[in-house]
Coordinates of C-alpha atoms and ligand atoms in Angstrom, one line a residue:
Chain A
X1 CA 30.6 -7.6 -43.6
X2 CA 32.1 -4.9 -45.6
X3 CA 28.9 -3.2 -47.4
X4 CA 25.4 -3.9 -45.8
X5 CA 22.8 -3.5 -48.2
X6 CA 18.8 -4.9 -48.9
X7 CA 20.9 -8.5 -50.6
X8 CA 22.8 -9.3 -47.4
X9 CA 19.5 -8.8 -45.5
X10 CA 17.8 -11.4 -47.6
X11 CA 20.8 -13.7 -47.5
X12 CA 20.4 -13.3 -43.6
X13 CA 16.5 -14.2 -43.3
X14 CA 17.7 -17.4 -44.5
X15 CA 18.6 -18.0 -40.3
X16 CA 14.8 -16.4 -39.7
X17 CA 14.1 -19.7 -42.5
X18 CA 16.5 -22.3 -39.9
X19 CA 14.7 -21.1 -37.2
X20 CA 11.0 -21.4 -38.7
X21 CA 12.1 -25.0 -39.9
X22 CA 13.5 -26.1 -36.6
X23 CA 10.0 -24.5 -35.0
X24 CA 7.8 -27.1 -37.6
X25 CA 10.1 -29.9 -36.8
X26 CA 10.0 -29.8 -33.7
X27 CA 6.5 -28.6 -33.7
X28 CA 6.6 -26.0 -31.2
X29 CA 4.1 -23.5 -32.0
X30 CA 6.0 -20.6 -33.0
X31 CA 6.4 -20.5 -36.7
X32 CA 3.8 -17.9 -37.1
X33 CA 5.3 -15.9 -34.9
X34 CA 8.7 -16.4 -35.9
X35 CA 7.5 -15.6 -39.5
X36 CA 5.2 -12.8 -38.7
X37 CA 8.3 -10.9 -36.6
X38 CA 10.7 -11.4 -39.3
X39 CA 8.8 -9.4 -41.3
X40 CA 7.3 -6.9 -39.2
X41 CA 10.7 -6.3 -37.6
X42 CA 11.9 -5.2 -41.0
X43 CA 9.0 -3.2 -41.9
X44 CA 9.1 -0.9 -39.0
X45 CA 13.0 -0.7 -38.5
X46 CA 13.6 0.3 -42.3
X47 CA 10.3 2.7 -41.7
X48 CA 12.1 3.9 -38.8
X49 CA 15.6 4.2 -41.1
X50 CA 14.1 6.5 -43.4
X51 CA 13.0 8.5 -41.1
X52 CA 15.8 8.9 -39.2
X53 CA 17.3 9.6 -42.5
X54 CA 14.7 12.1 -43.4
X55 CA 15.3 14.0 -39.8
X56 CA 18.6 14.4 -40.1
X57 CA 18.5 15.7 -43.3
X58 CA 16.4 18.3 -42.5
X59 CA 17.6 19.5 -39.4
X60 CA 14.7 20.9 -38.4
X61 CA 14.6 21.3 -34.6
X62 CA 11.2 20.7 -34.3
X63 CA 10.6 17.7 -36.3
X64 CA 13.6 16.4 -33.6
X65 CA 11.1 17.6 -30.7
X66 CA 8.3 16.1 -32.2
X67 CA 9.9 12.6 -32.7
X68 CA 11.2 12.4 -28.9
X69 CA 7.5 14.0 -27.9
X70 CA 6.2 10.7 -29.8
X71 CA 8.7 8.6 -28.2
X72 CA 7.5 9.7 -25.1
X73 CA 4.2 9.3 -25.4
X74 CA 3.9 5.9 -26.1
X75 CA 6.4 5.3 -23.6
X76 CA 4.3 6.4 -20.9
X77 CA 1.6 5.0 -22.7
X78 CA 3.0 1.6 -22.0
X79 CA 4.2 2.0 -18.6
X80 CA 0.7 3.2 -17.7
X81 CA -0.5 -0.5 -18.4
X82 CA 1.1 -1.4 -14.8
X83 CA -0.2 1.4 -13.1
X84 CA -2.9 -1.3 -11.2
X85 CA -5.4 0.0 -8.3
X86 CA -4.4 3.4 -8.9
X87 CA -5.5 6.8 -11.4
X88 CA -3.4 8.9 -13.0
X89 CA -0.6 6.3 -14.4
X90 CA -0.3 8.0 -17.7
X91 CA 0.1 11.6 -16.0
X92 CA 2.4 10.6 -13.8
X93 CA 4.7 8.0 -16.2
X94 CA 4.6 11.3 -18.9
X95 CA 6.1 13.5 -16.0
X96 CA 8.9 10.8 -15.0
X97 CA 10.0 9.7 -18.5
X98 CA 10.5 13.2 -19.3
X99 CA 11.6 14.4 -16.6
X100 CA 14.4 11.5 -16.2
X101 CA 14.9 12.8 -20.0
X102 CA 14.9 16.4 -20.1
X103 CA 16.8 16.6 -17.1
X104 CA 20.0 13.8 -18.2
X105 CA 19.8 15.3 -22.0
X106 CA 20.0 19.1 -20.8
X107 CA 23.4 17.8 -18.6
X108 CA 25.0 16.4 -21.6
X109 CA 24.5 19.2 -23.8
X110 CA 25.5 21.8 -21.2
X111 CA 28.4 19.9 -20.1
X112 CA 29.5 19.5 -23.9
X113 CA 29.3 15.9 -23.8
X114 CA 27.2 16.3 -27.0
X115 CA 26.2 18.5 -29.6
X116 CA 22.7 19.5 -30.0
X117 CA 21.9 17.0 -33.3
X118 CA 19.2 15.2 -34.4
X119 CA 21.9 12.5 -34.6
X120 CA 22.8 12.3 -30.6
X121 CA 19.7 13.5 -29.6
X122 CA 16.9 10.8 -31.1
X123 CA 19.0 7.9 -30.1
X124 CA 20.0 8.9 -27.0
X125 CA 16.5 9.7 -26.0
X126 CA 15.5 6.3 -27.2
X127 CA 17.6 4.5 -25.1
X128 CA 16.2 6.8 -22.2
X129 CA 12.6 6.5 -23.0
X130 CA 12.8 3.1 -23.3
X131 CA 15.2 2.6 -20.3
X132 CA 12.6 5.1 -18.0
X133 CA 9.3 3.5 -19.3
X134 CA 10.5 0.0 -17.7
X135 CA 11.9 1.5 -14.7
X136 CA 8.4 3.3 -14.4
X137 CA 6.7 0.3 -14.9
X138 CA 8.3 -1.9 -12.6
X139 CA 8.1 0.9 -10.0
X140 CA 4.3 0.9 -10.8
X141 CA 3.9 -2.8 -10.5
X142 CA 5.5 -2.9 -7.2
X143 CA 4.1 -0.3 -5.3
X144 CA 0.6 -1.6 -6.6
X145 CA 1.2 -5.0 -5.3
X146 CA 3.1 -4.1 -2.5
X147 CA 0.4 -1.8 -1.0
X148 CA -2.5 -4.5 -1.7
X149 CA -0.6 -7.0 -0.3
X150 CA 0.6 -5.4 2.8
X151 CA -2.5 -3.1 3.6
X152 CA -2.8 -4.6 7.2
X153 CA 0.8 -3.1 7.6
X154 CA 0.2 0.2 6.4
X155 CA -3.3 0.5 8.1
X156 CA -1.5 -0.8 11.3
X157 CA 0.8 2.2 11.5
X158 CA -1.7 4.2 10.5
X159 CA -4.5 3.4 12.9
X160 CA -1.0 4.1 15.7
X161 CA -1.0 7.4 14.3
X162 CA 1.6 7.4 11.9
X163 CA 1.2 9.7 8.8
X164 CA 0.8 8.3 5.5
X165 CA 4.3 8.7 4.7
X166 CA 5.8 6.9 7.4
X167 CA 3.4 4.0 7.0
X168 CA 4.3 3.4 3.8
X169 CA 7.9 4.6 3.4
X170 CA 9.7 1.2 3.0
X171 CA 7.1 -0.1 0.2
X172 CA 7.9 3.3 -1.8
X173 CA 11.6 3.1 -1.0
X174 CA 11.4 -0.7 -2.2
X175 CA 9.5 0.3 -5.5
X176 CA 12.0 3.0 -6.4
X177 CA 14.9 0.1 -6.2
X178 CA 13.0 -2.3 -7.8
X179 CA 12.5 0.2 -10.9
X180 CA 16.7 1.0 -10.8
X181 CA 17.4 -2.6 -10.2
X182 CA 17.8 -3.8 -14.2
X183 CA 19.9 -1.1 -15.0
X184 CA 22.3 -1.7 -11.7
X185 CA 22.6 -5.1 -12.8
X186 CA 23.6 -3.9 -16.3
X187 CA 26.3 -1.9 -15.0
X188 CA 27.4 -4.5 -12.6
X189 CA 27.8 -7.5 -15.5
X190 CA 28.5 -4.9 -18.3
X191 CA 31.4 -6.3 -20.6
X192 CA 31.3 -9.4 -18.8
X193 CA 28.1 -11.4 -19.8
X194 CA 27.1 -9.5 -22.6
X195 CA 28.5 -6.5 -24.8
X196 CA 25.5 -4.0 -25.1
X197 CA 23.8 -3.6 -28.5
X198 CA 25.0 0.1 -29.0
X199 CA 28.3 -0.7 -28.5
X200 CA 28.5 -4.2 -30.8
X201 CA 27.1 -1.8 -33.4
X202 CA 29.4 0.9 -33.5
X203 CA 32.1 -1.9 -33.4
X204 CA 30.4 -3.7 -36.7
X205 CA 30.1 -0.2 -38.0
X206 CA 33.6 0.0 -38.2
X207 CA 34.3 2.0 -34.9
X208 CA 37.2 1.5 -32.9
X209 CA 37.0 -1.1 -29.8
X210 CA 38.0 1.7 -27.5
X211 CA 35.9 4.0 -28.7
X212 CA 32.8 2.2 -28.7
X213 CA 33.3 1.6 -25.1
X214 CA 33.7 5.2 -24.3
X215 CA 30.3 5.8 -25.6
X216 CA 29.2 3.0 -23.9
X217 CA 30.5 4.1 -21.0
X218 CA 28.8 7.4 -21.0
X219 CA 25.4 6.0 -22.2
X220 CA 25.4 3.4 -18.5
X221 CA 25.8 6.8 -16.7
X222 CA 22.9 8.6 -18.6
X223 CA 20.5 5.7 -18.2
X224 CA 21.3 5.3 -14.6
X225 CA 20.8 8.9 -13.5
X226 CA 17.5 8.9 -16.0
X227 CA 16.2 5.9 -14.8
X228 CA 17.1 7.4 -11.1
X229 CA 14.6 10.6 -11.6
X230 CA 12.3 8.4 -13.5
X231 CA 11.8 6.0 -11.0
X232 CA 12.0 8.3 -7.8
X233 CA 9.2 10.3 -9.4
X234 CA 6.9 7.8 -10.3
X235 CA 7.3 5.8 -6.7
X236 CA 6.8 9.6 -5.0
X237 CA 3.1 10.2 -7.4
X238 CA 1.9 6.6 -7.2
X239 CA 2.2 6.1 -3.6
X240 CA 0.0 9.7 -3.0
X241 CA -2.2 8.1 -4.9
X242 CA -3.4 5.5 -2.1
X243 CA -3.8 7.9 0.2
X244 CA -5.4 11.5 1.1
X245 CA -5.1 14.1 3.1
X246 CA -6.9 12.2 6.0
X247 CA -4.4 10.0 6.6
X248 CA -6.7 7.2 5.3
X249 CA -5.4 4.3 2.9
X250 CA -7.8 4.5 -0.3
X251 CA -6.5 2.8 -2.7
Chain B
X1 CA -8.4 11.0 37.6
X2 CA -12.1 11.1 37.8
X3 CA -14.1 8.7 35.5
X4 CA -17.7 10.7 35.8
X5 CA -20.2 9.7 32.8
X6 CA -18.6 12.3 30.0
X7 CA -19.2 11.2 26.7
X8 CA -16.3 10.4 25.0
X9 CA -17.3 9.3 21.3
X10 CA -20.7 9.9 19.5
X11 CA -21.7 8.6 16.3
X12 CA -24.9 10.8 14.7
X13 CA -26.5 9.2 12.2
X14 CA -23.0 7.9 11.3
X15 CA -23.4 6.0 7.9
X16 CA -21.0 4.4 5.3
X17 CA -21.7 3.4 1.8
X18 CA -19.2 2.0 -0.4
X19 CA -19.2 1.3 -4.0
X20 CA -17.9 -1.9 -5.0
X21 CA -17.8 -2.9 -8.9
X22 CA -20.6 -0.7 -9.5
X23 CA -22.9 -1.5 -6.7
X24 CA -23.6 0.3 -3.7
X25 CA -23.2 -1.6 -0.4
X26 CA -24.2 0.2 2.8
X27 CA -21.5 -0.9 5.4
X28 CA -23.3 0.8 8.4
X29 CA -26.3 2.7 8.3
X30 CA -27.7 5.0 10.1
X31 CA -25.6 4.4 13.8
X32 CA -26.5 7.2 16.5
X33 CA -25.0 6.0 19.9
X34 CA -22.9 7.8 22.2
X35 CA -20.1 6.5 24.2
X36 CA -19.2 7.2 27.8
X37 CA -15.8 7.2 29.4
X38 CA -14.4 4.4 31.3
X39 CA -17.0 1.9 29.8
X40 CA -17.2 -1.0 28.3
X41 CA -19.3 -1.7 24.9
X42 CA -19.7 -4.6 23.4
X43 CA -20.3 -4.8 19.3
X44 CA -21.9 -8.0 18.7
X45 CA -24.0 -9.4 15.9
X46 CA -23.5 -11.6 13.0
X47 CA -20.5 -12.1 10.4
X48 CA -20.9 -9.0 7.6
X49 CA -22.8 -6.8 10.1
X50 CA -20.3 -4.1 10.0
X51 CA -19.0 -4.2 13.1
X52 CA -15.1 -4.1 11.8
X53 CA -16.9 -1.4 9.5
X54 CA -17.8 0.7 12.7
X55 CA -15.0 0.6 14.3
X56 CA -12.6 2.4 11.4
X57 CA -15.4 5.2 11.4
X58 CA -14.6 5.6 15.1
X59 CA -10.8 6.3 14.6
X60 CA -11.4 7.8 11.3
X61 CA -9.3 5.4 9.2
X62 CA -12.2 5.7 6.9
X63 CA -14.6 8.3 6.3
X64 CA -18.0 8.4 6.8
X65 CA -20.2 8.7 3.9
X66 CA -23.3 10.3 5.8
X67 CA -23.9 11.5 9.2
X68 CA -20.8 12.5 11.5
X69 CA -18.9 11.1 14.4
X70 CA -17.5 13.4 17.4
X71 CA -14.5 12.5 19.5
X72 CA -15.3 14.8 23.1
X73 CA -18.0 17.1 21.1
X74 CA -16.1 17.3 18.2
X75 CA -15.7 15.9 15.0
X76 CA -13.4 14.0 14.3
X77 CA -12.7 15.9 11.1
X78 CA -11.3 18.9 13.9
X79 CA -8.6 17.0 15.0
X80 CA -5.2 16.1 12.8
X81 CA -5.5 12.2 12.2
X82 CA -2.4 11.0 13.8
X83 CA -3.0 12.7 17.3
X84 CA -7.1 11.5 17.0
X85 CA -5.9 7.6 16.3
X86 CA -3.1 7.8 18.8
X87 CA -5.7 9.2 21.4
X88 CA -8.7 6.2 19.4
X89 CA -6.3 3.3 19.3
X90 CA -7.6 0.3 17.2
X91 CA -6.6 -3.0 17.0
X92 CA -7.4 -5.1 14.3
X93 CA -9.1 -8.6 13.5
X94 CA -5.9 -10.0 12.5
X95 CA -3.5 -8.2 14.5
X96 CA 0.1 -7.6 12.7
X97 CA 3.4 -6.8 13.9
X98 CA 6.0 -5.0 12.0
X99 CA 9.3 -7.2 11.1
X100 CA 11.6 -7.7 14.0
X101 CA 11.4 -8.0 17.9
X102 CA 8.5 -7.3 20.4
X103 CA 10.5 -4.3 22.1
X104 CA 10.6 -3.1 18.5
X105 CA 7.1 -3.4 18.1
X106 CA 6.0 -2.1 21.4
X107 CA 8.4 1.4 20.6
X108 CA 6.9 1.5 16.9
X109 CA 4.8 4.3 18.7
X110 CA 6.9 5.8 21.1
X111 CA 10.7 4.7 20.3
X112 CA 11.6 5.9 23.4
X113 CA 10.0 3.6 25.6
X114 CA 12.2 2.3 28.6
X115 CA 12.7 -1.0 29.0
X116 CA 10.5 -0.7 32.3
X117 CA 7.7 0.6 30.6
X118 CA 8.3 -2.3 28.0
X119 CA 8.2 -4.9 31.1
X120 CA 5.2 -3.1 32.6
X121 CA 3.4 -3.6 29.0
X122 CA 4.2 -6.6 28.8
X123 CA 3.2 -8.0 32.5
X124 CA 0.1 -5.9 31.8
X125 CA -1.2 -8.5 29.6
X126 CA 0.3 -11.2 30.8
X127 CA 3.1 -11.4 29.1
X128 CA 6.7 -12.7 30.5
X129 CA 9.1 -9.9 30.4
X130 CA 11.3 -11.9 28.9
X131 CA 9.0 -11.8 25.5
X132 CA 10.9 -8.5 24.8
X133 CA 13.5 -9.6 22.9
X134 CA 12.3 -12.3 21.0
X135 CA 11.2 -12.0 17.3
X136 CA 7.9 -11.5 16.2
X137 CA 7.6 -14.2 13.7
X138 CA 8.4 -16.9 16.8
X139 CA 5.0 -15.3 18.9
X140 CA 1.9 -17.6 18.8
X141 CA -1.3 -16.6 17.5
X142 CA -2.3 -15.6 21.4
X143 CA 0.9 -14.1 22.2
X144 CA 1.1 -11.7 19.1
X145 CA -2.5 -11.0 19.9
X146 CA -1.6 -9.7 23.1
X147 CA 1.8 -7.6 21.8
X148 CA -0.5 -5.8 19.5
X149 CA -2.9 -4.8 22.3
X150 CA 0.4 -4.2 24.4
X151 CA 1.8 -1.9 21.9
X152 CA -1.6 0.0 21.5
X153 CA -1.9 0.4 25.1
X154 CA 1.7 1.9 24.6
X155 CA 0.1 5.1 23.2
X156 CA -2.0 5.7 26.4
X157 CA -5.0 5.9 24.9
X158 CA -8.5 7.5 26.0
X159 CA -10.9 4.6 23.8
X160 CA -9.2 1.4 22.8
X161 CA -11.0 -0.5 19.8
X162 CA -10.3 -4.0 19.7
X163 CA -11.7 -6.2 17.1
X164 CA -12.4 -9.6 18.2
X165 CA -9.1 -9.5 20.6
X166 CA -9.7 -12.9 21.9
X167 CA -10.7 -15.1 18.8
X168 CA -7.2 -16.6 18.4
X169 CA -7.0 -17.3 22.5
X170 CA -7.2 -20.4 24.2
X171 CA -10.0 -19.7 27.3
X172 CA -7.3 -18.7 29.6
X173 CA -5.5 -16.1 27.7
X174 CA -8.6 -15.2 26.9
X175 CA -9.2 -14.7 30.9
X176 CA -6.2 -12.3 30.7
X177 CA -7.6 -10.4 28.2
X178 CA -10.8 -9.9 30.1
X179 CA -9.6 -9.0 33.3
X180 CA -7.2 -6.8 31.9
X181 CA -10.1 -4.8 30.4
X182 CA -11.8 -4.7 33.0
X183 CA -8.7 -3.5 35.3
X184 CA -8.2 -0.7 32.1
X185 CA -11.1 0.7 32.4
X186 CA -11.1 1.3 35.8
X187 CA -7.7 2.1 36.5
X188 CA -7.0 4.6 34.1
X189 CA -10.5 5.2 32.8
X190 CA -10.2 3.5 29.5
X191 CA -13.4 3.6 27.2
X192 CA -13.1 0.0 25.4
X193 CA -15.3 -1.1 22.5
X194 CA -14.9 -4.4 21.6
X195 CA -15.9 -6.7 19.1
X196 CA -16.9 -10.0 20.1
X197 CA -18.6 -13.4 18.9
X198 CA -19.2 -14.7 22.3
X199 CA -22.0 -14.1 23.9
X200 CA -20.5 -14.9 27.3
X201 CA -17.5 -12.8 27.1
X202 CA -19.9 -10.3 27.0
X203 CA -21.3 -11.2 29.8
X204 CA -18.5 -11.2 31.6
X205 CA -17.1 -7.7 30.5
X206 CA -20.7 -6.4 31.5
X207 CA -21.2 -2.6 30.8
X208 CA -23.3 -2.2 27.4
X209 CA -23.8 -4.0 24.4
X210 CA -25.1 -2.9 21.0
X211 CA -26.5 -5.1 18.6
X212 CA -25.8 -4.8 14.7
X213 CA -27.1 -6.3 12.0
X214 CA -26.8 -5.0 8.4
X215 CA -25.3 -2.2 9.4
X216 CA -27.8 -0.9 11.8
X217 CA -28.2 -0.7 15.4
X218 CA -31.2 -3.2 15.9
X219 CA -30.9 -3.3 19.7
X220 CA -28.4 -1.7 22.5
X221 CA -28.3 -1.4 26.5
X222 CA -27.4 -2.7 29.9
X223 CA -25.1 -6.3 28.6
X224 CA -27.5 -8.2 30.8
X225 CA -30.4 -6.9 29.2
X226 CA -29.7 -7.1 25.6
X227 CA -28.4 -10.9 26.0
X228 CA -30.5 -12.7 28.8
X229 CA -33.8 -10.5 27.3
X230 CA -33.7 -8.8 24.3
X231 CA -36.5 -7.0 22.7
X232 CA -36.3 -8.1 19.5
X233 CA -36.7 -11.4 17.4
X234 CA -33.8 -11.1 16.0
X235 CA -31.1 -10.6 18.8
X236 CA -32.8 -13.3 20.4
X237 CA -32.6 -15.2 17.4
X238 CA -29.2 -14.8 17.0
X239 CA -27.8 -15.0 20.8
X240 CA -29.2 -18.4 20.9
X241 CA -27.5 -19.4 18.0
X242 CA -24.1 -18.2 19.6
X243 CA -24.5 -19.8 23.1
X244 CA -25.4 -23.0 22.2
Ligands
ATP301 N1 -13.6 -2.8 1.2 C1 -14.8 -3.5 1.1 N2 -15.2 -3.9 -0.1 C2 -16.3 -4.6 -0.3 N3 -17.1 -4.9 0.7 C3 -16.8 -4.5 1.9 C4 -15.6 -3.8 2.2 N4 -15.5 -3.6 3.5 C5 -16.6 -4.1 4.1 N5 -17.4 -4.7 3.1 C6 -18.7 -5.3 3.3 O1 -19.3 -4.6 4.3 C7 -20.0 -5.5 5.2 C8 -19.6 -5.4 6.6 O2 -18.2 -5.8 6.7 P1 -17.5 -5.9 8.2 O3 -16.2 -6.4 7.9 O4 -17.6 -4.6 8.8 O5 -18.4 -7.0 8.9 P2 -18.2 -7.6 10.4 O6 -19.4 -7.4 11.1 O7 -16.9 -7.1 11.0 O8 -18.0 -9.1 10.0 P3 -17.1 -10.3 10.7 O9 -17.8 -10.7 12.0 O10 -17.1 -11.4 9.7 O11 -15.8 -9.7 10.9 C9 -19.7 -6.9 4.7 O12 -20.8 -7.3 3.9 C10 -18.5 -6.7 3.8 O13 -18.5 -7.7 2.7
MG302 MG1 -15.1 -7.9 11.4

């Protein structure tokens, strides 16, 4: 692959074609789907190309802001969707994701690890939002069914005068993990089962092996400190949420 | 300690209505009753009445929507929740215990517990001694039963709430149960409201009973009364139905 260009895509939706044909001939029902993401994957990606394109060009600071303000919405748009038996979930995702964001971004630029640019900046807060909106959302699903499942538990301590808090300290802390717990496993098998997609790309981009993993390297200890805020944050707003200041379990 | 007639609890025009997909259900209505120390109630009437209902208003593990309840002629609202329910112990319908041993369990409250307060707990209702040690998932449906009522006894409580204690018992654990109620109440004054299915338990407990049916009080007074003669259709109605 020396020059990519709009020919070598086409030559590549032939594989998009093998897989269609290999989803009629075996007549599992996924050709429409298959069809229907090939072409909507490259709709929005080359949308997102020129915009990306059109940003850094620019350099306008606030169209920067705005895109990661977009980012961010429908990020915690989407983790709100597992926010079940509680209010609040899109408040309270919007705080984490930029919080986990802000907070990891602002380190890197003060500690020189980047430059302020549009072209660190929008990626780098992609792979956060995207990294803090799942850590959200699993911490959401799990304290949701872990408090409905195990009300007699909490209601037990509770009605034996513990606060709140105490009665329901090992579902939050359990959350929180379960929202860290893909990115811990992605560190842990790192290099070993897989290469991650930001460092294959630099490599086919023509970047140097070493290089890449650098990069890579710092990018695992943004997302894990992100995905830490996000995750402690969201556990610590949802689980208020079930209760008031009675004491009393109302979710 | 002196067990003269004070009241200890009072519900005044106590009432709780939830809302439940968009409909309002009225969970108890209208309960005015007051309860003396170092007696025994009895909460009978039939399934959905709102006994279990009652009984979280009493310890304030949920709110009343109307109407108030007072804990020594005050409301509950007066006294910071965790001192009120450690002072209103409840135990629940289907008792739990927390993930590990009985002595863990029985120190959940107060960790440090001795491990001759543990045996006295224990002994008190009618446990071995040696039960201390072994893990809660091994217990019996009785034996947890009587852990959980061990570990709210733990707290040294002034009203004890159990909700059907004895509905997983075999008739002689049941006995236990009983008699150690009884023994509560008048060794260290214990005011016990308890939910039961059995007319003759009742019986046996004596003391008062209140009747409930949809939410309200339909009939209360002397245990004897209330079950060998009740006023209304409706108790009588329903305490044949249960002794036969
Ligand atoms: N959280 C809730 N959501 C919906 N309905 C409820 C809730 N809590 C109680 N109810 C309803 O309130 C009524 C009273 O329930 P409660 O559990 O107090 O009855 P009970 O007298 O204890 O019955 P049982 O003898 O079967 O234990 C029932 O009709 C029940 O369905
Ligand atoms: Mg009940």
């Amino acid at each position: 692959m020396i020059e990519t260009g709009y020919m070598q895509v086409l030559a590549a939706a032939a594989l998009a074609v093998l897989a269609i044909v290999l989803a009629k001939v075996k007549a599992i029902p996924v050709g429409k789907e298959i069809a229907f993401g090939t072409v909507r994957s490259f709709v929005q990606l080359v949308a997102v190309g020129y915009a990306l394109e059109f940003i850094f060009n620019t350099k306008s600071f606030w169209l920067v802001a705005l895109s990661v303000a977009v980012m961010t919405v429908v990020g915690a748009y989407t983790a709100a969707q597992r926010a079940k038996h509680f209010t609040g979930g899109f408040f309270i995702a919007l705080i984490s994701i930029s919080a986990g964001s802000l907070v990891t971004l602002g380190l890197m630029l003060a500690l020189r690890i980047i430059t302020p640019e549009a072209r660190y900046i929008i990626p780098l807060a992609g792979m956060i939002i995207s990294n803090t909106m799942n850590a959200g959302a699993v911490t959401f699903d799990r304290i949701s069914s872990d408090l409905k499942d195990h009300r007699l538990a909490v209601e037990t301590a509770l009605a034996l005068g513990k606060t709140w808090r105490q009665a329901s300290l090992r579902f939050y802390r359990n959350a929180v993990k379960a929202g860290m717990i893909s990115i811990l496993n992605f560190m842990k098998t790192v290099g070993i089962v897989a290469l991650p997609g930001a460092m294959t790309g630099m490599i086919l981009a023509g970047a140097s092996p070493l290089e890449a993993v650098l990069i890579q390297v710092i990018v695992g200890y943004m997302l894990i400190s992100s995905v830490s805020i996000a995750s402690i944050l969201a556990g610590e707003m949802a689980i208020r949420r079930f209760f008031n200041a009675a004491e009393q379990f109302v979710g | 300690m002196s067990c003269h007639n004070t009241v200890v609890l009072e519900t005044r025009h106590a009432g709780r209505q939830i809302i439940k997909n968009g409909n309002a259900i009225r969970t108890v209505d209208n309960v005015s009753y007051a309860f003396n120390k170092a007696h025994i109630y009895n909460l009978i009437g039939p399934s959905g009445a709102g006994k279990s209902s009652l009984l979280r208003l009493l310890n304030r593990l949920d709110e009343p929507t109307e109407g108030e309840v007072r804990f020594f002629d005050k409301p509950l609202a007066e006294y910071p929740p965790t001192e009120l329910r450690r002072m209103v112990s409840m135990l629940f319908q289907t008792p739990y215990l927390f993930p590990g041993t009985v002595r863990d369990n029985l120190q959940f409250c107060c960790c440090d517990l001795t491990d001759d307060k543990i045996g006295q707990l224990l002994t008190r209702v009618g446990l071995d001694e040696s039960f201390a040690g072994k893990d809660a998932d091994d217990l019996s449906g009785g034996e947890r039963q009587r852990v959980a009522i061990a570990r709210a006894l733990s707290l040294e409580p002034e009203v004890l709430l159990l909700d059907e204690p004895t509905a997983s018992l075999d008739p002689t654990s049941s006995q236990t149960i009983e008699d150690l109620i009884l023994r509560l109440s008048e060794e260290l004054c214990l005011t016990t409201i308890i939910v039961t299915h059995h007319p003759n338990q009742a019986l046996r407990l004596g003391g008062e009973t209140l009747f409930l049916v949809k939410g309200r009080l339909v009939e209360t007074g002397k245990t004897e009364k209330v079950l060998k003669d009740p006023e209304t259709e409706l108790a009588r109605k329903y305490i044949n139905r249960e002794l036969r």
